[in-house]
């Protein structure tokens, strides 16, 4: 590799949009003559503080290797002017196109631009690519989705996610912070304007209970052919956004490569559980091939590289997973579909089937987070408690074990006694000692059994057929273990429950298992992870986290309580001190799904010298048989003075959720 180039680090470059709004960009580019391709990451999470360490661990490294890297705050976030009104708006995507055109026209740019990002940044990278801005030549997308209704934090399988409220609370809190006064002399006026325009988005998202035009916008599956640029896609087996790589590999016509690792919702060079990989080098190979035209063989890499974890005891805080890397075509050339029937004798065993599924409302406490980010017991734990409350079907002990690679599909013929019902299917690895590890899962609102866009009441009485596709997975069951299918009608607080407890009666069923054969040890070796040097940060007060399950022995209510406090952290390069604190309480009575309630509090604080601001955001949700009841509040302080306060209260009719 050539010697790294000297760098320019420009912390607040203005990019003015056609309507006059100035977006704030931090740009790292070579301090050398020449013209270089540009790489854009464009998200609302505040480059000045929120993602500073993450940005500095990536972008300067690429810049030293001949790229101009732009980390841009979305309109209305961080240091950028304007207002942030929702996710992935038409204006947001037009701004992305305008930033790409601006970068391509700069005297230091070769005219070729790549776009990248994780989560929000993966979403808008793919969505922008579908708009075909002329200078955009390649995308690296990490943990996103191609269908905003089927596979996101708002709805999954037509079921309203608990995280819909959680993310509404996050955005209410995140967007309440001002620009840094060191960069924006107008920070106070802009801050008060932001606060006044702040939306509470959870009710808006919850009101779209079918796959309507709201969700079709930004769902790139609407027109696969619109994405013509090469895409390198990453997924994490411990993350909610695991299905995107397979969807892109299946449907895009241009060059696309999929990498699926064991990771939570963090970039693959820093994520747990390990093994971590050299994400910076993988992305650089992609950029070099498609932005510089270097003949490095990136297009010849296997279509799918997937980590296959091996059986291990359940651990919601796993820092590392044993397993091996599989290098495959897509669909997998060494894959086959094993069809396992359901019967009263178990999974893959012959016999009659008549089973009733009617779950207690608190089932799901062991589900973990939709997108875990660290080691605070956020991944799925031992499934035995949830299994005990589910209807389960086990194989016999697998003498030779089993490798699974792909998306299992469950087919059922069933009856239902209510017009609204959920079905949740979990596939688990059961060890000889009874420990149960969730391999993958899938959920389905039975109102959407035939269509996500055109739901209908669940037939009450007559039997009907459904198909439920579980999430993509890779997993090796050890010899002597059993494969378990666990079925339930509740999954709290992962899903918001239907208003009444439903009973499903199963008459027939089969599970299609994507079995993989022929892999033994690692079939691919990634470069070791590199993390570039980042600005010094001083921990002024200790971080703290807690996750508890509480049972009220008087009322019988069950509570999942979550707490997370970053502690106060000072960024030494510019002196800003920040602190975030979050508390969540998810409460339900096992016998009453209508008792579900959630309260989420977020606190943000920022200071430098005599300047100090803080914001307090709260989001709450309950539901009746006919409506979701959502409340929120936002209070802001400058020093000791309260400068803003607002409340929201909205009822959302329950059409199909």
XYZ file of C-alpha atoms in Angstrom:
657
model
C 0.000 0.000 0.000
C 1.252 3.498 -0.803
C 2.204 5.902 1.974
C -0.853 7.682 3.472
C -1.445 11.138 2.047
C -1.351 14.219 4.291
C -4.800 15.379 5.382
C -6.916 18.504 5.523
C -9.606 18.330 8.223
C -12.306 20.944 7.591
C -14.755 20.771 10.518
C -17.558 23.021 9.249
C -17.746 23.465 5.499
C -20.972 24.990 4.243
C -22.917 23.381 1.408
C -25.762 25.688 0.394
C -28.889 24.076 -1.004
C -30.893 25.638 -3.853
C -33.381 27.082 -1.337
C -30.572 28.830 0.568
C -30.353 26.424 3.530
C -26.765 25.797 4.581
C -25.829 22.213 5.408
C -22.811 21.682 7.618
C -20.165 19.204 6.460
C -16.984 17.950 8.014
C -14.618 17.129 5.183
C -11.414 15.164 5.310
C -9.479 15.262 2.045
C -5.893 14.899 0.914
C -3.718 17.939 1.450
C -2.111 17.313 -1.908
C -2.601 18.376 -5.461
C -4.913 16.257 -7.559
C -8.573 15.366 -7.889
C -10.055 12.631 -5.737
C -13.342 10.721 -5.588
C -15.710 11.785 -2.828
C -17.487 9.600 -0.231
C -20.660 10.946 1.412
C -22.181 9.893 4.735
C -25.367 11.869 5.409
C -27.204 11.312 8.716
C -28.922 13.261 11.544
C -26.766 12.098 14.457
C -24.518 15.148 14.934
C -20.985 14.972 13.578
C -19.792 17.492 16.174
C -20.408 15.150 19.112
C -22.860 12.271 18.523
C -20.881 10.308 15.926
C -17.559 12.128 16.224
C -15.529 9.131 17.419
C -17.185 6.813 14.886
C -16.575 9.271 12.038
C -12.943 9.798 12.964
C -12.385 6.040 13.124
C -13.310 5.731 9.416
C -13.253 8.768 7.199
C -9.705 10.067 7.762
C -8.321 6.599 6.958
C -10.035 6.587 3.561
C -9.035 10.204 2.951
C -5.379 9.314 3.518
C -5.787 6.790 0.713
C -6.992 9.266 -1.834
C -10.619 10.185 -1.097
C -12.495 13.297 -0.061
C -14.798 12.157 2.748
C -17.868 14.227 3.590
C -19.793 13.685 6.816
C -22.884 15.903 6.435
C -25.549 16.635 9.059
C -29.071 16.333 7.678
C -31.077 19.510 7.264
C -32.262 20.530 10.744
C -29.760 18.401 12.683
C -26.374 19.079 14.220
C -24.767 22.101 12.618
C -27.074 22.268 9.588
C -29.788 24.851 9.076
C -33.406 24.033 8.292
C -35.866 21.663 9.948
C -35.905 17.883 10.248
C -39.525 16.808 9.764
C -39.457 13.010 9.250
C -37.356 10.127 7.997
C -36.289 9.929 4.346
C -38.440 12.787 3.089
C -38.356 13.796 -0.557
C -36.510 16.946 0.542
C -33.896 14.908 2.420
C -33.223 12.808 -0.671
C -33.110 15.865 -2.929
C -30.598 17.427 -0.544
C -28.489 14.261 -0.917
C -28.563 14.600 -4.682
C -27.605 18.275 -4.403
C -24.717 17.482 -2.016
C -23.464 14.829 -4.440
C -23.611 17.308 -7.324
C -21.821 19.930 -5.213
C -19.037 17.528 -4.272
C -18.567 16.318 -7.839
C -18.155 19.910 -9.020
C -15.402 20.856 -6.544
C -11.890 21.394 -7.927
C -10.534 18.722 -5.567
C -13.012 16.063 -6.748
C -12.562 13.701 -9.687
C -16.303 13.852 -10.367
C -17.004 10.359 -8.986
C -18.944 10.075 -5.699
C -19.798 7.139 -3.431
C -22.399 7.125 -0.686
C -22.344 5.073 2.492
C -23.906 4.710 5.877
C -25.265 2.521 8.635
C -28.973 2.347 9.495
C -30.392 5.767 8.492
C -27.347 6.215 6.287
C -27.924 2.834 4.621
C -31.566 3.707 4.004
C -30.858 7.039 2.362
C -27.839 5.728 0.437
C -30.022 3.160 -1.316
C -32.906 5.594 -1.710
C -30.597 8.217 -3.218
C -29.071 5.619 -5.546
C -32.596 4.853 -6.803
C -32.849 8.516 -7.885
C -29.744 8.111 -10.059
C -27.832 11.327 -9.392
C -25.284 11.401 -12.245
C -22.120 11.521 -10.128
C -23.062 8.681 -7.765
C -21.031 5.637 -8.757
C -21.177 3.181 -5.821
C -22.826 2.516 -2.434
C -21.764 0.788 0.782
C -24.911 0.072 2.848
C -24.669 -1.285 6.403
C -27.811 -2.517 8.214
C -30.824 -1.111 6.406
C -33.939 -2.348 4.695
C -35.394 -2.393 1.230
C -39.032 -2.329 2.416
C -39.952 0.273 5.027
C -43.197 -1.413 6.073
C -42.211 -5.069 6.084
C -38.871 -4.814 7.804
C -38.230 -1.697 9.874
C -38.562 -0.392 13.429
C -42.155 0.756 12.882
C -43.882 -2.340 11.504
C -42.651 -5.852 10.878
C -44.831 -8.447 9.236
C -47.690 -5.959 9.591
C -47.271 -5.876 13.412
C -46.744 -2.563 15.182
C -43.331 -2.637 16.829
C -42.755 -1.483 20.377
C -39.720 0.266 18.958
C -42.034 2.577 16.995
C -42.609 4.440 20.259
C -38.977 3.950 21.272
C -37.680 5.520 18.094
C -40.195 8.346 18.338
C -38.761 9.113 21.786
C -35.187 8.903 20.488
C -35.811 11.353 17.657
C -37.707 13.743 19.925
C -34.681 13.807 22.217
C -31.913 13.748 19.623
C -33.448 16.556 17.578
C -33.947 18.759 20.640
C -30.260 19.678 20.902
C -28.852 22.897 19.451
C -25.998 23.420 17.069
C -22.652 24.027 18.751
C -22.321 27.750 19.590
C -18.652 27.543 18.550
C -19.817 26.985 14.973
C -23.187 28.725 14.880
C -23.388 32.281 16.325
C -27.139 32.070 15.675
C -27.384 28.849 17.700
C -29.972 30.146 20.189
C -32.402 31.536 17.642
C -32.015 28.398 15.559
C -32.438 26.162 18.622
C -35.690 27.798 19.683
C -36.918 27.498 16.099
C -36.018 23.798 16.067
C -37.803 23.193 19.342
C -40.902 25.009 18.165
C -41.014 22.948 14.945
C -40.140 19.647 16.614
C -42.490 16.799 15.588
C -43.459 13.830 17.730
C -43.380 11.236 14.977
C -44.546 8.042 16.695
C -48.278 8.763 16.124
C -47.673 9.557 12.457
C -45.833 6.295 11.916
C -48.403 4.277 13.890
C -51.272 5.694 11.827
C -50.057 4.003 8.623
C -51.074 0.427 9.448
C -50.816 -0.984 5.939
C -48.221 -0.760 3.222
C -49.563 2.498 1.785
C -47.896 5.303 -0.173
C -46.204 6.576 2.994
C -44.165 3.366 3.330
C -43.796 2.792 -0.405
C -41.866 6.067 -0.546
C -38.267 5.170 0.203
C -38.821 1.409 -0.192
C -36.387 0.581 -2.963
C -38.133 -2.748 -3.558
C -40.769 -0.708 -5.416
C -38.393 -0.524 -8.382
C -35.300 -2.686 -8.129
C -34.154 -1.617 -11.591
C -33.783 1.984 -10.414
C -30.568 1.085 -8.535
C -27.894 0.749 -11.178
C -24.729 1.441 -9.170
C -22.679 -1.317 -7.498
C -23.732 -2.007 -3.901
C -21.751 -3.605 -1.073
C -24.298 -4.603 1.600
C -23.693 -5.624 5.222
C -26.064 -7.319 7.662
C -25.755 -8.435 11.285
C -27.192 -11.659 12.669
C -27.758 -9.953 16.033
C -29.381 -6.928 14.381
C -32.955 -6.329 13.234
C -31.741 -5.301 9.788
C -30.445 -8.684 8.653
C -32.580 -9.191 5.518
C -31.306 -6.354 3.313
C -28.183 -8.077 1.878
C -30.125 -11.105 0.617
C -32.869 -8.916 -0.828
C -30.342 -6.821 -2.740
C -28.371 -9.863 -3.894
C -31.584 -11.449 -5.155
C -33.027 -8.465 -6.983
C -30.378 -5.994 -8.155
C -29.073 -6.396 -11.671
C -25.796 -4.549 -11.173
C -22.794 -5.679 -9.116
C -23.812 -6.471 -5.533
C -21.976 -8.296 -2.755
C -23.440 -9.354 0.595
C -21.540 -9.760 3.880
C -23.438 -11.003 6.948
C -21.615 -11.190 10.260
C -22.542 -11.998 13.857
C -22.851 -8.315 14.756
C -25.198 -5.990 16.585
C -26.093 -2.554 15.189
C -22.529 -1.237 14.880
C -20.025 -1.045 12.047
C -18.309 -4.423 11.462
C -14.839 -3.232 12.551
C -16.118 -2.213 16.023
C -19.208 -4.380 16.594
C -19.899 -7.169 19.049
C -20.141 -10.043 19.096
C -16.927 -10.746 17.248
C -15.243 -11.705 15.118
C -14.833 -8.197 13.803
C -13.515 -7.677 10.292
C -11.539 -5.083 8.348
C -14.532 -3.033 7.255
C -12.356 -0.077 6.257
C -10.338 -2.256 3.896
C -13.432 -3.955 2.434
C -15.037 -0.595 1.734
C -11.770 0.761 0.305
C -11.598 -2.141 -2.134
C -15.162 -1.302 -3.232
C -14.391 2.417 -3.578
C -11.159 1.750 -5.456
C -12.891 -0.549 -7.913
C -15.934 1.587 -8.703
C -14.778 5.148 -7.996
C -11.198 4.905 -9.278
C -11.492 2.056 -11.746
C -8.753 -0.018 -10.088
C -8.801 -3.599 -11.382
C -8.665 -5.214 -7.923
C -11.164 -8.040 -8.481
C -13.867 -6.698 -6.117
C -16.497 -7.868 -8.580
C -15.098 -11.418 -8.378
C -15.555 -11.814 -4.611
C -18.226 -14.357 -3.619
C -21.769 -12.971 -3.798
C -22.322 -13.967 -0.158
C -19.901 -14.142 2.712
C -21.704 -15.161 5.895
C -20.530 -15.982 9.389
C -22.081 -19.187 10.691
C -22.132 -19.172 14.522
C -21.761 -22.537 16.241
C -23.902 -23.804 19.103
C -22.989 -22.092 22.369
C -24.791 -21.372 25.641
C -27.221 -18.421 25.456
C -25.561 -15.107 26.305
C -27.299 -11.743 25.821
C -23.931 -10.034 26.410
C -21.760 -12.170 24.122
C -18.569 -10.349 23.142
C -17.446 -13.081 20.745
C -19.051 -15.992 18.893
C -17.336 -19.176 17.788
C -18.079 -20.105 14.196
C -16.750 -20.000 10.653
C -17.094 -17.924 7.488
C -18.931 -19.396 4.507
C -18.235 -18.129 0.983
C -21.186 -18.821 -1.292
C -23.061 -17.984 -4.435
C -26.518 -16.475 -4.101
C -28.766 -18.382 -3.796
C -26.370 -20.771 -2.022
C -25.169 -23.490 -4.412
C -24.736 -25.904 -1.491
C -28.154 -25.202 -0.043
C -31.216 -27.381 0.004
C -34.699 -27.111 1.478
C -35.603 -29.683 4.125
C -39.339 -29.828 4.777
C -40.176 -30.729 8.373
C -43.797 -31.458 9.174
C -45.468 -30.346 12.411
C -47.278 -32.920 14.510
C -48.147 -33.570 18.097
C -45.016 -35.740 18.167
C -42.775 -32.812 17.269
C -40.959 -31.199 14.331
C -40.142 -33.483 11.407
C -42.080 -36.335 12.988
C -45.207 -37.855 11.475
C -48.598 -37.830 13.115
C -51.727 -35.721 13.566
C -51.649 -32.046 14.519
C -54.129 -30.241 16.693
C -52.669 -27.588 18.932
C -53.949 -24.358 20.426
C -51.770 -21.258 20.666
C -53.025 -18.591 23.099
C -50.092 -16.882 24.771
C -49.859 -14.912 27.970
C -49.257 -11.275 27.186
C -45.797 -10.965 28.755
C -44.230 -13.627 26.526
C -41.237 -12.086 24.766
C -39.319 -10.586 27.663
C -36.249 -12.563 26.506
C -36.415 -11.162 22.955
C -33.773 -8.473 23.401
C -33.687 -5.239 21.416
C -34.669 -4.835 17.774
C -31.261 -3.338 17.083
C -28.916 -3.929 20.012
C -25.850 -1.723 20.052
C -23.654 -3.148 22.786
C -23.190 -5.582 25.636
C -25.887 -4.449 28.069
C -27.956 -7.667 27.778
C -29.525 -6.316 24.583
C -29.270 -9.546 22.573
C -31.720 -12.445 23.026
C -31.147 -14.394 26.214
C -32.028 -17.957 27.178
C -35.351 -18.713 25.506
C -36.510 -21.334 28.006
C -38.942 -19.015 29.793
C -40.520 -17.865 26.529
C -40.454 -21.440 25.210
C -42.362 -22.612 28.298
C -45.142 -20.128 27.468
C -45.186 -21.098 23.773
C -46.368 -24.093 21.807
C -43.189 -25.873 20.773
C -42.260 -28.512 18.221
C -38.857 -30.199 18.563
C -36.915 -32.449 16.265
C -35.322 -35.562 17.625
C -31.730 -35.130 18.737
C -29.728 -34.301 15.609
C -26.983 -36.897 15.585
C -24.996 -35.034 12.927
C -26.108 -31.525 13.819
C -27.422 -29.165 11.158
C -26.188 -26.086 9.274
C -28.824 -23.482 8.429
C -28.239 -20.701 5.896
C -31.099 -18.600 4.563
C -34.674 -17.737 5.541
C -36.905 -20.509 6.942
C -40.549 -20.464 5.854
C -43.423 -21.692 8.009
C -46.676 -22.878 6.407
C -49.726 -23.387 8.609
C -53.381 -24.199 8.267
C -55.177 -22.772 11.276
C -58.322 -21.314 12.795
C -58.639 -18.117 14.815
C -61.298 -16.977 17.282
C -60.683 -13.221 16.955
C -60.598 -10.803 13.986
C -57.174 -9.552 15.129
C -54.247 -11.803 15.984
C -50.485 -12.052 15.743
C -48.386 -15.123 15.062
C -44.764 -15.233 16.163
C -42.429 -18.052 15.171
C -39.025 -18.549 16.763
C -36.470 -21.110 15.627
C -34.246 -22.194 18.506
C -31.223 -24.389 19.185
C -31.969 -26.570 22.220
C -28.949 -28.074 23.981
C -29.012 -31.368 25.899
C -29.248 -29.396 29.170
C -32.383 -27.590 27.921
C -30.777 -24.218 27.240
C -32.467 -22.547 24.260
C -30.792 -20.104 21.850
C -32.872 -18.116 19.372
C -31.544 -18.718 15.871
C -34.050 -16.553 14.005
C -37.647 -15.449 14.215
C -40.526 -14.060 12.183
C -43.771 -12.262 12.981
C -47.057 -11.862 11.131
C -50.154 -9.798 11.774
C -52.761 -12.249 10.487
C -54.788 -9.357 9.052
C -51.912 -9.147 6.549
C -51.894 -12.865 5.758
C -52.673 -12.204 2.082
C -51.421 -8.654 1.564
C -49.395 -6.008 3.365
C -51.094 -3.294 1.316
C -54.680 -4.530 1.591
C -55.288 -6.129 5.005
C -58.567 -7.725 6.047
C -60.166 -9.132 9.171
C -58.925 -12.522 10.269
C -61.609 -15.120 9.451
C -63.255 -16.186 12.698
C -64.130 -19.877 12.586
C -63.122 -21.317 9.194
C -59.589 -22.610 8.692
C -57.209 -20.707 6.426
C -53.637 -20.998 5.211
C -50.718 -18.696 5.950
C -47.033 -18.536 5.084
C -44.581 -16.794 7.409
C -41.010 -16.137 6.282
C -38.556 -15.876 9.150
C -35.493 -13.612 9.072
C -32.368 -14.595 7.202
C -29.930 -16.512 9.373
C -26.791 -18.609 9.483
C -26.253 -21.125 12.273
C -24.637 -24.499 13.039
C -26.435 -26.746 15.515
C -24.078 -29.118 17.302
C -24.579 -32.888 17.160
C -27.002 -34.027 19.824
C -28.900 -30.727 19.844
C -32.527 -30.282 18.784
C -34.117 -27.743 16.464
C -37.183 -26.156 18.093
C -40.023 -24.222 16.499
C -41.788 -22.086 19.141
C -45.122 -20.467 18.276
C -46.906 -17.717 20.201
C -49.508 -15.015 19.776
C -47.608 -12.455 21.880
C -44.088 -11.027 21.852
C -43.924 -8.167 24.344
C -42.480 -5.550 24.176
C -40.980 -6.364 20.781
C -44.533 -6.124 19.365
C -47.424 -4.055 20.650
C -50.152 -6.608 21.485
C -53.556 -6.903 19.875
C -56.397 -5.701 22.061
C -57.788 -9.141 22.948
C -56.069 -12.430 23.584
C -56.629 -14.639 20.543
C -56.543 -18.417 20.262
C -55.137 -20.082 17.168
C -55.971 -23.722 16.477
C -53.394 -25.456 14.283
C -54.557 -28.202 11.906
C -51.592 -28.701 9.601
C -48.135 -27.272 9.167
C -44.659 -27.618 7.817
C -41.383 -25.751 8.177
C -39.074 -25.275 5.208
C -35.533 -25.178 6.573
C -32.716 -23.839 4.344
C -30.032 -26.396 5.119
C -26.432 -25.826 4.050
C -23.905 -28.578 3.451
C -20.206 -28.836 2.782
C -18.597 -26.068 4.822
C -16.136 -26.970 7.549
C -13.659 -24.260 8.468
C -13.322 -20.649 7.326
C -13.832 -20.306 3.582
C -12.940 -16.626 3.626
C -10.400 -14.663 5.624
C -11.077 -10.948 6.074
C -8.355 -8.445 6.861
C -8.007 -7.595 10.532
C -10.055 -4.624 11.736
C -8.453 -1.201 11.662
C -9.730 1.651 13.825
C -8.200 5.014 13.004
C -7.101 7.368 15.786
C -9.896 9.493 17.251
C -10.027 12.708 19.257
C -9.329 12.424 22.957
C -12.404 12.255 25.162
C -12.415 12.472 28.962
C -15.006 10.556 30.985
C -15.968 13.032 33.703
C -18.569 10.829 35.399
C -19.036 7.077 35.103
C -21.487 5.500 32.663
C -24.195 3.237 34.050
C -26.601 0.706 32.564
C -29.236 -1.650 33.938
C -31.817 -4.068 32.531
C -34.314 -5.673 34.905
C -37.456 -7.781 34.787
C -39.751 -6.816 37.660
C -42.886 -8.653 38.793
C -45.383 -6.915 41.074
C -46.450 -9.680 43.450
C -49.587 -7.740 44.417
C -50.961 -6.888 40.976
C -49.204 -9.506 38.852
C -47.916 -6.869 36.408
C -44.577 -7.578 34.719
C -42.177 -4.764 33.876
C -39.116 -4.627 31.649
C -37.030 -1.730 32.985
C -34.072 -0.400 30.997
C -31.644 2.332 32.049
C -28.652 3.748 30.207
C -26.496 6.726 31.186
C -23.408 7.651 29.157
C -21.974 9.732 31.973
C -20.537 13.157 31.238
C -17.910 13.111 28.464
C -15.713 16.053 27.408
C -14.423 16.139 23.818
C -10.952 17.607 24.264
C -10.522 18.870 20.693
C -13.222 21.524 21.138
C -14.203 21.336 24.819
C -17.867 20.357 24.489
C -19.193 18.166 27.311
C -22.179 15.917 26.611
C -24.305 13.459 28.565
C -27.288 11.271 27.635
C -29.555 9.416 30.027
C -32.467 7.141 29.130
C -35.033 5.199 31.147
C -37.723 2.872 29.752
C -40.521 0.979 31.519
C -42.587 -1.544 29.546
C -45.464 -2.837 31.679
C -48.080 -5.520 31.016
C -50.276 -7.954 32.941
C -49.879 -11.521 31.657
C -53.659 -12.018 31.474
C -54.529 -8.719 29.807
C -52.922 -7.487 26.571
C -54.959 -4.273 26.883
C -52.932 -3.409 30.012
C -49.797 -2.744 27.953
C -48.101 0.582 28.650
C -44.739 2.150 27.955
C -43.004 5.219 29.377
C -39.677 6.431 27.974
C -37.612 9.325 29.323
C -34.594 10.874 27.630
C -32.331 13.549 29.082
C -29.684 15.421 27.083
C -27.092 17.825 28.499
C -24.381 19.881 26.796
C -21.982 22.411 28.251
C -18.813 24.357 27.657
C -17.533 26.806 30.253
C -20.461 28.923 31.471
C -22.746 27.712 28.675
C -25.079 24.871 29.585
C -28.266 23.502 28.039
C -30.358 20.436 28.734
C -33.534 18.914 27.346
C -35.969 16.422 28.832
C -38.182 14.349 26.536
C -40.866 11.863 27.543
C -42.988 9.551 25.375
C -45.873 7.403 26.646
C -48.225 4.893 25.070
C -51.260 2.874 26.078
C -54.047 1.407 23.956
C -57.729 0.573 24.014
C -59.610 -1.765 21.721
C -60.159 1.051 19.225
C -57.160 3.388 19.502
C -53.538 3.858 20.454
C -53.088 6.644 22.981
C -49.779 8.484 22.651
C -48.415 11.341 24.715
C -45.137 13.215 24.721
C -43.511 16.209 26.314
C -40.373 18.211 25.661
C -38.798 20.732 28.034
C -35.606 22.707 27.359
C -33.389 24.679 29.713
C -30.632 27.219 29.162
C -28.693 27.245 32.383
C -31.328 27.211 35.126
C -33.963 28.930 32.969
C -36.698 26.959 31.243
C -36.860 28.323 27.707
C -39.293 25.909 26.070
C -42.046 23.464 26.962
C -44.530 21.572 24.836
C -46.804 18.568 25.119
C -48.404 16.290 22.540
C -51.425 14.040 22.951
C -52.881 12.035 20.088
C -55.190 9.069 19.638
C -54.501 6.889 16.607
C -57.376 4.651 15.473
C -56.565 0.941 15.494
C -57.437 -0.041 11.968
C -55.345 -3.197 11.575
C -52.803 -3.186 14.398
